[in-house]
Coordinates of C-alpha atoms in Angstrom, one line a residue:
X189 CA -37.3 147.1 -115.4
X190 CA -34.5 149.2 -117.2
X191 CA -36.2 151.7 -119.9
X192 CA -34.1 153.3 -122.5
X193 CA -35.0 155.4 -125.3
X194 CA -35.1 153.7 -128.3
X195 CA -35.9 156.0 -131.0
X196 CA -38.1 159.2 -132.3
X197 CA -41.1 159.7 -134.8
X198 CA -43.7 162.5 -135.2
X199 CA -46.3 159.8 -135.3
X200 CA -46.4 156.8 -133.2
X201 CA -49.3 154.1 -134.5
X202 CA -50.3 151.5 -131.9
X203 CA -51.9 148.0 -133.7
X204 CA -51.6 147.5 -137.8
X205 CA -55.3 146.8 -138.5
X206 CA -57.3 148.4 -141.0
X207 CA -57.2 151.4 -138.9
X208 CA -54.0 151.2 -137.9
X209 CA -52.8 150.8 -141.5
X210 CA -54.4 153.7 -142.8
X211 CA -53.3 156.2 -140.4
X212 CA -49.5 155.2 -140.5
X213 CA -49.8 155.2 -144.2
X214 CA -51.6 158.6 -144.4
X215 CA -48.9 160.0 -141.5
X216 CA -45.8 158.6 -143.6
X217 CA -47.1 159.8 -146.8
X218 CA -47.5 163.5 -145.3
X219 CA -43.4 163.6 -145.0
X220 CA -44.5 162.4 -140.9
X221 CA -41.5 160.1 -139.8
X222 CA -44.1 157.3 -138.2
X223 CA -43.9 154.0 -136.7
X224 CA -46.4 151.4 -137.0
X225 CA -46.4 148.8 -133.7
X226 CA -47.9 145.5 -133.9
X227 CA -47.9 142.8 -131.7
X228 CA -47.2 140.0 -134.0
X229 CA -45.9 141.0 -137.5
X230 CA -47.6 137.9 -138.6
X231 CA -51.0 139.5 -137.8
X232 CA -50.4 142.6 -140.1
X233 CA -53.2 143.5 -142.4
X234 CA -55.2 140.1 -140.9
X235 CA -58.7 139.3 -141.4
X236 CA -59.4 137.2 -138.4
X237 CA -63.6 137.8 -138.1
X238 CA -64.3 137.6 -141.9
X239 CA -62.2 137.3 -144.9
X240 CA -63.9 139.7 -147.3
X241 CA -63.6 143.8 -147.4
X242 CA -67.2 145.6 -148.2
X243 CA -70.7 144.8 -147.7
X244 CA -73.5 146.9 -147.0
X245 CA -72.9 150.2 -145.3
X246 CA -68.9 149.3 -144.6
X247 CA -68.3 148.7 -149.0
X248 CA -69.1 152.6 -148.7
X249 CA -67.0 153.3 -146.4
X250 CA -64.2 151.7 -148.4
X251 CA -64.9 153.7 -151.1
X252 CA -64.8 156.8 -148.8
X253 CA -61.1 155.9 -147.8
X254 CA -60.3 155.4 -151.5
X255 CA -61.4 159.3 -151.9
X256 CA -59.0 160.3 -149.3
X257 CA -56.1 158.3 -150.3
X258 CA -56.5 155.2 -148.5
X259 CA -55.2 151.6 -149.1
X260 CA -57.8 149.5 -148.0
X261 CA -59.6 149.3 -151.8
X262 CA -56.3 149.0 -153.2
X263 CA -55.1 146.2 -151.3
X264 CA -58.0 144.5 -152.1
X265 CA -58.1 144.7 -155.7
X266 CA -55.1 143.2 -155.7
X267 CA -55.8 139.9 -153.4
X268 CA -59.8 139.7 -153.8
X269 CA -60.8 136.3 -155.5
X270 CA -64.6 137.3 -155.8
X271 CA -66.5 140.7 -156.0
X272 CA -70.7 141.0 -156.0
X273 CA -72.6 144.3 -155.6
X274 CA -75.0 144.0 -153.0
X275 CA -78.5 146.0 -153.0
X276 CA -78.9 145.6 -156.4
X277 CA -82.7 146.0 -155.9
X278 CA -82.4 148.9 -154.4
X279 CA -81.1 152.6 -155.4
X280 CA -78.2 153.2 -156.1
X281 CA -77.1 155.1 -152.8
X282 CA -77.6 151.8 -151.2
X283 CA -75.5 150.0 -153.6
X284 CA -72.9 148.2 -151.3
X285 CA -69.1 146.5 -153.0
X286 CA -68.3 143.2 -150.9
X287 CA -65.3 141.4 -152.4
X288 CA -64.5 137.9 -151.1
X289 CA -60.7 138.3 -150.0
X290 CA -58.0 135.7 -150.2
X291 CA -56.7 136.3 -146.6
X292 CA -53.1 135.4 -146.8
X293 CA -52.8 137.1 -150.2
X294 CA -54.4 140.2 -148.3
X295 CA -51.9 140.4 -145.5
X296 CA -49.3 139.6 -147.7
X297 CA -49.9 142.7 -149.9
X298 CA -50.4 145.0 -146.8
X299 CA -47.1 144.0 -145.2
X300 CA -45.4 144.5 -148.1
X301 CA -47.1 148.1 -149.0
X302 CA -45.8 148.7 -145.0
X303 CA -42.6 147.8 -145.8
X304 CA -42.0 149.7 -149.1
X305 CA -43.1 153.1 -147.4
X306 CA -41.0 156.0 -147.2
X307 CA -41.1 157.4 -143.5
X308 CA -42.5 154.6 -141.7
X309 CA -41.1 151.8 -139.7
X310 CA -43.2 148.6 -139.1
X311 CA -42.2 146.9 -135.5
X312 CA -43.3 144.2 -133.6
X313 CA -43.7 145.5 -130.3
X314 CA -46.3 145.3 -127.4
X315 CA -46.9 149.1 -126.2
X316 CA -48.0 149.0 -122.6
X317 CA -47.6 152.5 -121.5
X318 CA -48.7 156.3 -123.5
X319 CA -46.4 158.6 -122.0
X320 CA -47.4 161.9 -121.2
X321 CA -46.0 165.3 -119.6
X322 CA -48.2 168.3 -118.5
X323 CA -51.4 166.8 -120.0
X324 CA -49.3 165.9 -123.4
X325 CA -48.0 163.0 -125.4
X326 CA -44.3 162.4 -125.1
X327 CA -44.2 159.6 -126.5
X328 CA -44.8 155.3 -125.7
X329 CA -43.2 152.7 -124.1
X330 CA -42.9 148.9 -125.0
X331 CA -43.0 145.7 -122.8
X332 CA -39.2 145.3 -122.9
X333 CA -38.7 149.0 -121.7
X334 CA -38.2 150.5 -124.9
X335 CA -39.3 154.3 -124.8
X336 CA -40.1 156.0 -128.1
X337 CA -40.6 159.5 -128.4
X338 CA -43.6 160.9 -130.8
X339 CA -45.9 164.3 -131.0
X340 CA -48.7 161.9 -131.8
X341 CA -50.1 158.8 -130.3
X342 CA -52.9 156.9 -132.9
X343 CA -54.7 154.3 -130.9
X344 CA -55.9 151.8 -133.2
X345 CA -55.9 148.4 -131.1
X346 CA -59.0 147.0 -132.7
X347 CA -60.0 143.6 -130.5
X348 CA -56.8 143.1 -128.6
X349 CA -57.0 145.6 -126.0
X350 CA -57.2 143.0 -122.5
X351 CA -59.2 140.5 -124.7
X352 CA -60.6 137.4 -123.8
X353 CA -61.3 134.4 -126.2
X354 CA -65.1 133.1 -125.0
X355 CA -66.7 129.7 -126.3
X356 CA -69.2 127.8 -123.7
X357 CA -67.3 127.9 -120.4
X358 CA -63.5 128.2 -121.5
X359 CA -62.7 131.8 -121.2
X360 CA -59.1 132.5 -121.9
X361 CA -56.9 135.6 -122.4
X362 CA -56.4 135.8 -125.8
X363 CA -56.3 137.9 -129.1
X364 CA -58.1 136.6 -132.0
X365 CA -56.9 133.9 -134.1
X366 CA -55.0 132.6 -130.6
X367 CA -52.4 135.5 -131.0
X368 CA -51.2 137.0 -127.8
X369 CA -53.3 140.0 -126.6
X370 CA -52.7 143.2 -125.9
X371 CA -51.9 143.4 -121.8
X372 CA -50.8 146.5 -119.8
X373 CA -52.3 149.5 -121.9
X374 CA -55.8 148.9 -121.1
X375 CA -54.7 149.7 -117.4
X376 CA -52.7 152.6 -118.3
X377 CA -55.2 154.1 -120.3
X378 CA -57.3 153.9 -116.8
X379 CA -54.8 155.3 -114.9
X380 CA -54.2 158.4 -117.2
X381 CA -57.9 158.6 -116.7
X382 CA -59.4 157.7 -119.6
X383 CA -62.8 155.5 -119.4
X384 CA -62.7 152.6 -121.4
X385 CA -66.0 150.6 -122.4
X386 CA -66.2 146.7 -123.1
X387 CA -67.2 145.4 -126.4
X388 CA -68.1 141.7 -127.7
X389 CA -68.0 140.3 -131.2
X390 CA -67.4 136.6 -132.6
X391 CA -66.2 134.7 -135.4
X392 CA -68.1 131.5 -136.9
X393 CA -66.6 128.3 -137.8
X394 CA -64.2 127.3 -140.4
X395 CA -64.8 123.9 -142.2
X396 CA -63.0 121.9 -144.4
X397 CA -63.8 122.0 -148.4
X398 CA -63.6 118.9 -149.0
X399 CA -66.3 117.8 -146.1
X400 CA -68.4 119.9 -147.6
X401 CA -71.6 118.7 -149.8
X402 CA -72.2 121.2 -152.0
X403 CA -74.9 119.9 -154.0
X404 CA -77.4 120.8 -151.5
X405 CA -76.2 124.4 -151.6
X406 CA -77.6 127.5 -153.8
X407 CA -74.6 128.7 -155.8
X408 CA -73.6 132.4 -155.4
X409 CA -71.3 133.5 -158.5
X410 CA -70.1 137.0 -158.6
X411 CA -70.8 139.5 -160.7
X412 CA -70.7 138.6 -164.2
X413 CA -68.9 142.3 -165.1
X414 CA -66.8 142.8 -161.4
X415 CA -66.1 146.5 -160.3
X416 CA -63.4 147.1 -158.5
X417 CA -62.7 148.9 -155.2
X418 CA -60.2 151.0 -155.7
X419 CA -60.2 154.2 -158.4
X420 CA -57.0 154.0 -158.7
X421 CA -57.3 150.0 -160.2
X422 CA -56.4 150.0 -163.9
X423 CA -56.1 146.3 -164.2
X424 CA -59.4 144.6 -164.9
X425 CA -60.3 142.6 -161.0
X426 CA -61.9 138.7 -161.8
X427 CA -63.9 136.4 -160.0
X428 CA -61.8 133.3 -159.3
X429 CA -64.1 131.9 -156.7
X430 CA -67.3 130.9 -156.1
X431 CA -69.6 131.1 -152.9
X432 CA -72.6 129.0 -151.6
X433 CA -75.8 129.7 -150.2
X434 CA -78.0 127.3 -147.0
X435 CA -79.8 127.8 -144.5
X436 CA -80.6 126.9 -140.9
X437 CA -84.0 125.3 -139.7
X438 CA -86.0 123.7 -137.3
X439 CA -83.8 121.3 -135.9
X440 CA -81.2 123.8 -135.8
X441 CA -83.2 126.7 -133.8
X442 CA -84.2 123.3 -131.5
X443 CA -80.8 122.7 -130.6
X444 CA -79.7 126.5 -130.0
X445 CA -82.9 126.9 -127.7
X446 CA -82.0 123.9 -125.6
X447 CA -78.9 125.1 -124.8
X448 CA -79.1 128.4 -124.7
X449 CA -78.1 128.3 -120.0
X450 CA -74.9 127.1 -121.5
X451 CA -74.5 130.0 -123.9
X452 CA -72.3 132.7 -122.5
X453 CA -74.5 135.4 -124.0
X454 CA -77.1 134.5 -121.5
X455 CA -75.5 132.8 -118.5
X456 CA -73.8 136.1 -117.9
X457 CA -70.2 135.3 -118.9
X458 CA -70.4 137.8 -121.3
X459 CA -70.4 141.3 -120.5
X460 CA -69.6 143.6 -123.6
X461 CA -71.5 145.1 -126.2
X462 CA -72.1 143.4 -129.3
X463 CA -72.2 144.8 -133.1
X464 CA -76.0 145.6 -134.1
X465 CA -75.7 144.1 -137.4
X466 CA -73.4 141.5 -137.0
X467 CA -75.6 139.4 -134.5
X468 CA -74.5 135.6 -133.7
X469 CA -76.8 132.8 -134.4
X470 CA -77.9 132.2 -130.7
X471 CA -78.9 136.5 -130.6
X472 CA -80.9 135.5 -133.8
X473 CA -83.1 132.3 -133.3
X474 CA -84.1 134.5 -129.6
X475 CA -84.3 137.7 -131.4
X476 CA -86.4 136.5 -134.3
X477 CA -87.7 134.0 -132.8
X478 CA -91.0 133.7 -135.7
X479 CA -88.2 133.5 -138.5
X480 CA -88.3 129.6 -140.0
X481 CA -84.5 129.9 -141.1
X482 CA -81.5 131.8 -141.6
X483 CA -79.0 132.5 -144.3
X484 CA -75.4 131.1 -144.3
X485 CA -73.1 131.6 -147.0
X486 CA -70.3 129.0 -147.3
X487 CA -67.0 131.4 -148.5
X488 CA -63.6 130.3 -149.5
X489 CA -60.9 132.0 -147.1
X490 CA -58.0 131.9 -150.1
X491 CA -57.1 130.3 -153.1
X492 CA -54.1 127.9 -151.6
X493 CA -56.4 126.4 -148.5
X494 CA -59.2 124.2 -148.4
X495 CA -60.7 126.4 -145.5
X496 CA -64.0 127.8 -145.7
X497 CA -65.9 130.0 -143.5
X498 CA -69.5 129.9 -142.4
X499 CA -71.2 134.1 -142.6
X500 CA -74.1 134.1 -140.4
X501 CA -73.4 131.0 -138.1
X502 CA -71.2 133.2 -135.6
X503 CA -71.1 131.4 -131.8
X504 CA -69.9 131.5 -128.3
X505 CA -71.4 128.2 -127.7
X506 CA -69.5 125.3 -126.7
X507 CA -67.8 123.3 -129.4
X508 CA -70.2 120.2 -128.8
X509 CA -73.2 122.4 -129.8
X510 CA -71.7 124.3 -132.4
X511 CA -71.2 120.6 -134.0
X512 CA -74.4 119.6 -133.1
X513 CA -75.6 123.0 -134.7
X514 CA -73.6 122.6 -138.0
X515 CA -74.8 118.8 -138.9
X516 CA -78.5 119.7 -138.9
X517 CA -77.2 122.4 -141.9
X518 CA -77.9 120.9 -145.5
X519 CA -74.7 120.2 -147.2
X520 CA -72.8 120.2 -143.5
X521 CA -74.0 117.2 -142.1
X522 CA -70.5 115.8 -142.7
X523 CA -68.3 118.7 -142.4
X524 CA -65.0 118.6 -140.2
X525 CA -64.9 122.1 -138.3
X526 CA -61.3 122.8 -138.6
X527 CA -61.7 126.0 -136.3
X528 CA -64.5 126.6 -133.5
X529 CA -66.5 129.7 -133.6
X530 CA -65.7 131.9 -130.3
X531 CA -66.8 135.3 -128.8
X532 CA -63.9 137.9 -128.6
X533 CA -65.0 140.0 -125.6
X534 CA -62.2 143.6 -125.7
X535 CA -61.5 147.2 -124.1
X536 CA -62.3 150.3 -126.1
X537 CA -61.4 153.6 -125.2
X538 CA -65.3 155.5 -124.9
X539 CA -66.0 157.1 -128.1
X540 CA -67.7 160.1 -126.0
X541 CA -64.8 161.1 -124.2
X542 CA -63.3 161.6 -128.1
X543 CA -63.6 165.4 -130.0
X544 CA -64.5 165.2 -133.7
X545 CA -61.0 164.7 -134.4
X546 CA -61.0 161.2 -132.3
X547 CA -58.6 163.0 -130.0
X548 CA -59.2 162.7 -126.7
X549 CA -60.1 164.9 -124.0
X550 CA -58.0 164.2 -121.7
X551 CA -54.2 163.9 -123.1
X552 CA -53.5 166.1 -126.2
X553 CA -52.3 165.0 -129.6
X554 CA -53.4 161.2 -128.6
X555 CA -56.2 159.6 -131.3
X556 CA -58.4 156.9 -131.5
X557 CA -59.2 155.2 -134.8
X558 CA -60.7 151.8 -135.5
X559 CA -63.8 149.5 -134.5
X560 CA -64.9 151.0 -131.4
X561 CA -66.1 154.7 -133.4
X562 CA -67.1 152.8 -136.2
X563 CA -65.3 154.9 -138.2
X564 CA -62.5 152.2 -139.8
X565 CA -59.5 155.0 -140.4
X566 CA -61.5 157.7 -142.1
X567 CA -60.6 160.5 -139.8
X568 CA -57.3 159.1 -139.3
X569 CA -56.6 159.3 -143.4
X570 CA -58.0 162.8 -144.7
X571 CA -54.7 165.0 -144.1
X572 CA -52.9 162.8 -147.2
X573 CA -55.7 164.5 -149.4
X574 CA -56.2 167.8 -147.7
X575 CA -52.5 169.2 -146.8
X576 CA -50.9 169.9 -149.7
X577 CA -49.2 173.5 -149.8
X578 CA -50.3 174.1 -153.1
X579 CA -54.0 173.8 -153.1
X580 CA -56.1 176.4 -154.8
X581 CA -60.0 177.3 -153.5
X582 CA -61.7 177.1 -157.0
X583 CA -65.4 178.6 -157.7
X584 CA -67.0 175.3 -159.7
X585 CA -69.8 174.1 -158.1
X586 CA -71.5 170.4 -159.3
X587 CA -75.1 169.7 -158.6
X588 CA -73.8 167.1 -156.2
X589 CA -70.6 168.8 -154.8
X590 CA -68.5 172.0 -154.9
X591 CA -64.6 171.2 -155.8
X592 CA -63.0 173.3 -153.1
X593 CA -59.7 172.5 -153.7
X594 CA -56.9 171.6 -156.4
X595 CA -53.5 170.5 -157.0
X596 CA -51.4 168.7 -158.7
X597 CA -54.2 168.0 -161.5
X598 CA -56.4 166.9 -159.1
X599 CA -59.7 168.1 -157.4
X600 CA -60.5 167.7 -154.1
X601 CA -65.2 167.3 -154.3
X602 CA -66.9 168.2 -151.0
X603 CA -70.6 166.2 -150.9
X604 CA -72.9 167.0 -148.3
X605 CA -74.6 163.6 -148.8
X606 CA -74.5 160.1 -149.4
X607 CA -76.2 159.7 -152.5
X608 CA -74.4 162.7 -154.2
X609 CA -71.2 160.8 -152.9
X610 CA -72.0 157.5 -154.0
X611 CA -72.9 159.5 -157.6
X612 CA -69.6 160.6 -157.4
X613 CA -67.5 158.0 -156.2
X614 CA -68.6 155.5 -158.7
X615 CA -66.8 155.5 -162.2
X616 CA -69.5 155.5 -164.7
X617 CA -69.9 159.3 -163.4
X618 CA -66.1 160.2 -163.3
X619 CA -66.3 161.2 -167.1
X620 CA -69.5 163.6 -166.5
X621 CA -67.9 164.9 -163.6
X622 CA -64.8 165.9 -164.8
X623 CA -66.7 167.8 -167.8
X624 CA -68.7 169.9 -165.3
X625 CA -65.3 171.1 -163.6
X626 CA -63.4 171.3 -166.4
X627 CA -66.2 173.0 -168.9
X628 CA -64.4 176.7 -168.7
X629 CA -60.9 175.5 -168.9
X630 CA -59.3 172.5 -168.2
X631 CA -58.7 172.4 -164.7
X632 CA -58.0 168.6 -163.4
X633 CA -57.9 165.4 -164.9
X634 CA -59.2 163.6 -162.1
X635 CA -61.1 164.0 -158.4
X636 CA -61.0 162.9 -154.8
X637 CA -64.6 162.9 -153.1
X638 CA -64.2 164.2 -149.3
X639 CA -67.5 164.5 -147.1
X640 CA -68.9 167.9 -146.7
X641 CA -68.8 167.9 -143.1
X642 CA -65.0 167.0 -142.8
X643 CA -64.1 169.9 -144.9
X644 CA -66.1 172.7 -143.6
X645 CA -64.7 171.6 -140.6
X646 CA -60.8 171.3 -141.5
X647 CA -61.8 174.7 -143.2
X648 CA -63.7 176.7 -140.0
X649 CA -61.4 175.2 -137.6
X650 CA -58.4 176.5 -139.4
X651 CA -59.9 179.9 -140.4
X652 CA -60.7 180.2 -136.9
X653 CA -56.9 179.5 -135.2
X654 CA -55.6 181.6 -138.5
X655 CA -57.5 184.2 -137.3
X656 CA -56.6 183.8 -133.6
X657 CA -52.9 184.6 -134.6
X658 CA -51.8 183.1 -132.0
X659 CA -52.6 179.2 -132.6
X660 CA -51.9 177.1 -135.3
X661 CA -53.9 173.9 -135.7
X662 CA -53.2 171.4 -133.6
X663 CA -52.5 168.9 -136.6
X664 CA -49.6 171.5 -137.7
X665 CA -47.7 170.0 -134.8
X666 CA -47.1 167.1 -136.8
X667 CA -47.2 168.6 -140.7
X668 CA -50.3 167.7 -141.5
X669 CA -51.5 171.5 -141.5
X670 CA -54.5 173.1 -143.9
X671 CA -52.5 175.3 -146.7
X672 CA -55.0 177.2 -148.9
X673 CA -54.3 179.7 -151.6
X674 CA -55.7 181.6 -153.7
X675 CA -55.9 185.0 -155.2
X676 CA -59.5 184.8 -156.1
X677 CA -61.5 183.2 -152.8
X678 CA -61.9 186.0 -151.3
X679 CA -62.4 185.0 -147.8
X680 CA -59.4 183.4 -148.2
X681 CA -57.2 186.1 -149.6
X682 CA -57.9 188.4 -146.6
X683 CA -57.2 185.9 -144.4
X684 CA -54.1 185.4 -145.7
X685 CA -53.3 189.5 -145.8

């Protein structure tokens, strides 16, 4: 094949999920010139596992990303139909956002956020190649021979990375939702000697509304006052849907256990390694195997589509027992399953063979972001909030965070844990906050919230290369360098003498 070069960037993103997203966003906003590669442009922003953004553990995350500048919480206030705080039985540490998304309202808002962004170019383009010279990225290369050049390589390829679509005995290459997968870069990634793992997850069925009896279902509103993701939301988010709560039961664990040597989870078709907490039914009846039923809420996937989709009943089975399955479910018996649940089995570069900054060992200035660390685009997202040239160290310390940086009328809150984040982050305490940091002179008028742990170490690692003289921080390659200034931290004004 003829290659040609094609173009430059400082940044080069690979995949536009949530992870890919957020780093070409956060790259672009930082003045990086960046370009976002997708395989399908219709696939930008999608939602193929589960068409809602939150839920326990991952609705903090969110909120994390918000802190730092992110889009996700955005987005989603602006195409959620349903929002319900979960753990409300619990503290509030554990308090979790989950927001029932309209899908194609969702990828429609991402696109477009894409689109409208200074610095950043969205293609559609399959990368099958990471180019590298002297243990450094150059740049990438697409399947039609177009080389890019870039200073940075962000991995984000989420499930598409070799994937194969799994349900009963039909294994197929595929990506999820039937796109096209992502073929080539697995096996370069091997070749520049990176060890990749294999990981499983699935989807559940979708059913058609109007096959659905809903009068045997628990009703599950939302919240009667709905909070929004994002702090940056001014407009007041609603609850425009409704979801529905049943169960499985006897008959159904009968059927699952009867045909479990046909499951690919246990005839050994399927190899990866599934999510902990996002089990599929068949891992549940065998797992808890003394549990009389399970829950399944019934959730709208939009507004403009009569598709719902089944949380909880996720299965690799073969269609003919998934239907089986569904018809023993009260309010199911009739439904028409419009799409069949399926196992997504995928490549993942190994999350140990990654250094804090989800670089990897082996080739400089390439990243990894996404599903496999478990760390949606959180590393991939803190420069936007942290690079500014103008920040100041300031000496205000809250009982559950020290501001350690300013600009722009805006603090930058280092918490070294999760409930003095959440007490933080939520917007009942913004008020009280801002008091406590503005209570000698007024100071900001309002606050990120960064983890402890990411600052101290953006601030050690670059105190340490400052002091070096003779390195700058890798980041710097690409402009998104640590500034700090000011004339009364002193650590900070001799290291800047």
């Amino acid at each position: 094949m003829h290659y040609y070069h094609a173009g430059e960037c400082d940044v080069a993103v690979i995949g536009a999920g949530h992870a890919g997203i957020e780093a070409a966003l956060a790259a672009a906003r930082l003045g990086c010139s960046t370009i976002l590669f997708t395989i399908n442009m219709d696939a930008v922003g999608n939602l193929p596992c589960n068409p809602a953004i939150g839920g326990t553990g991952k609705g903090h995350l969110v909120r994390e990303l918000d802190a730092l500048g992110g889009e996700m919480g955005v987005a989603a206030d602006k195409a959620c139909i349903q929002y319900r705080m979960l753990n409300r039985g619990k503290g509030p540490a554990v308090h979790s956002l989950r927001a029932q998304a309209d899908r194609r309202a969702y990828q429609q808002v991402m696109k477009h956020t894409l689109e409208m962004q200074d610095n950043l170019q969205l293609k559609q383009a399959q990368i099958v190649s990471i180019l590298t010279e002297n243990g450094c990225v150059t740049g990438v290369r697409t399947q039609l021979g177009a080389e890019y050049s870039a200073k940075a390589v962000v991995i984000a390829s989420g499930t598409y990375l070799d994937s194969t679509i799994i349900t009963g005995e039909s294994v197929i290459s595929s990506g999820p939702d039937g796109m096209h997968p992502s073929i080539g870069l697995a096996d370069d990634l091997r070749k520049l000697g990176l060890p990749l793992r294999r990981f499983k997850t699935g989807t559940p069925p979708r059913v058609n509304r109007r096959s659905i009896d809903f009068s045997k279902m628990e009703l599950q509103p939302g919240d009667e006052t709905p909070e929004p993701f994002s702090f940056r939301t001014a407009h007041q988010v609603e609850n425009r849907a409704v979801c529905y709560l049943t169960y499985t039961n006897a008959e159904t664990h009968r059927i699952i256990n009867e045909n479990l040597h046909r499951s690919p989870m246990y005839d050994g078709t399927i190899s990866g390694v599934g999510p902990r907490y996002c089990p599929s039914i068949e891992t549940k009846i065998v797992r808890f195997a003394d549990k009389q039923r399970h829950q399944l809420f019934i959730e709208p996937c939009g507004l403009d589509t009569e598709e719902m989709y089944i949380q909880g009943f996720s299965s690799s089975l073969p269609e003919d027992v998934q239907i089986a399955m569904m018809r023993t479910i009260p309010g199911l018996e009739n439904a028409v399953m419009i799409r069949t649940a399926y196992a997504i089995e995928y490549d993942a570069i190994d999350s140990r063979q990654l250094k804090q900054s989800l670089e990897t060992k082996m080739i400089e200035d390439v990243l990894n972001s996404g599903k496999p660390n478990k760390k949606k685009a959180l590393q991939s997202s803190w420069p936007e909030i942290t690079s500014n040239k103008n920040h100041k160290i300031l000496a205000t310390t809250l009982g559950s965070g020290n501001v350690v940086a300013c600009s722009d009328s805006k603090a930058i809150i280092a918490c070294g844990t999760n409930p003095s984040c959440d007490y933080l982050m939520r917007k009942e305490n913004k008020g009280k906050a801002l008091e406590l940091i503005n209570q000698k002179e007024k100071l900001v008028d309002d606050y990120y919230v960064i983890p402890q742990v990411i600052w101290d170490k953006i601030f050690q690692d670059y105190l340490t290369k400052y002091k070096a003289g003779n390195k700058k921080p890798k980041l710097d390659q690409i402009n998104i360098g640590i500034r700090l200034y000011n004339e009364d931290f002193k650590e900070v004004s001799e290291m800047q003498k």
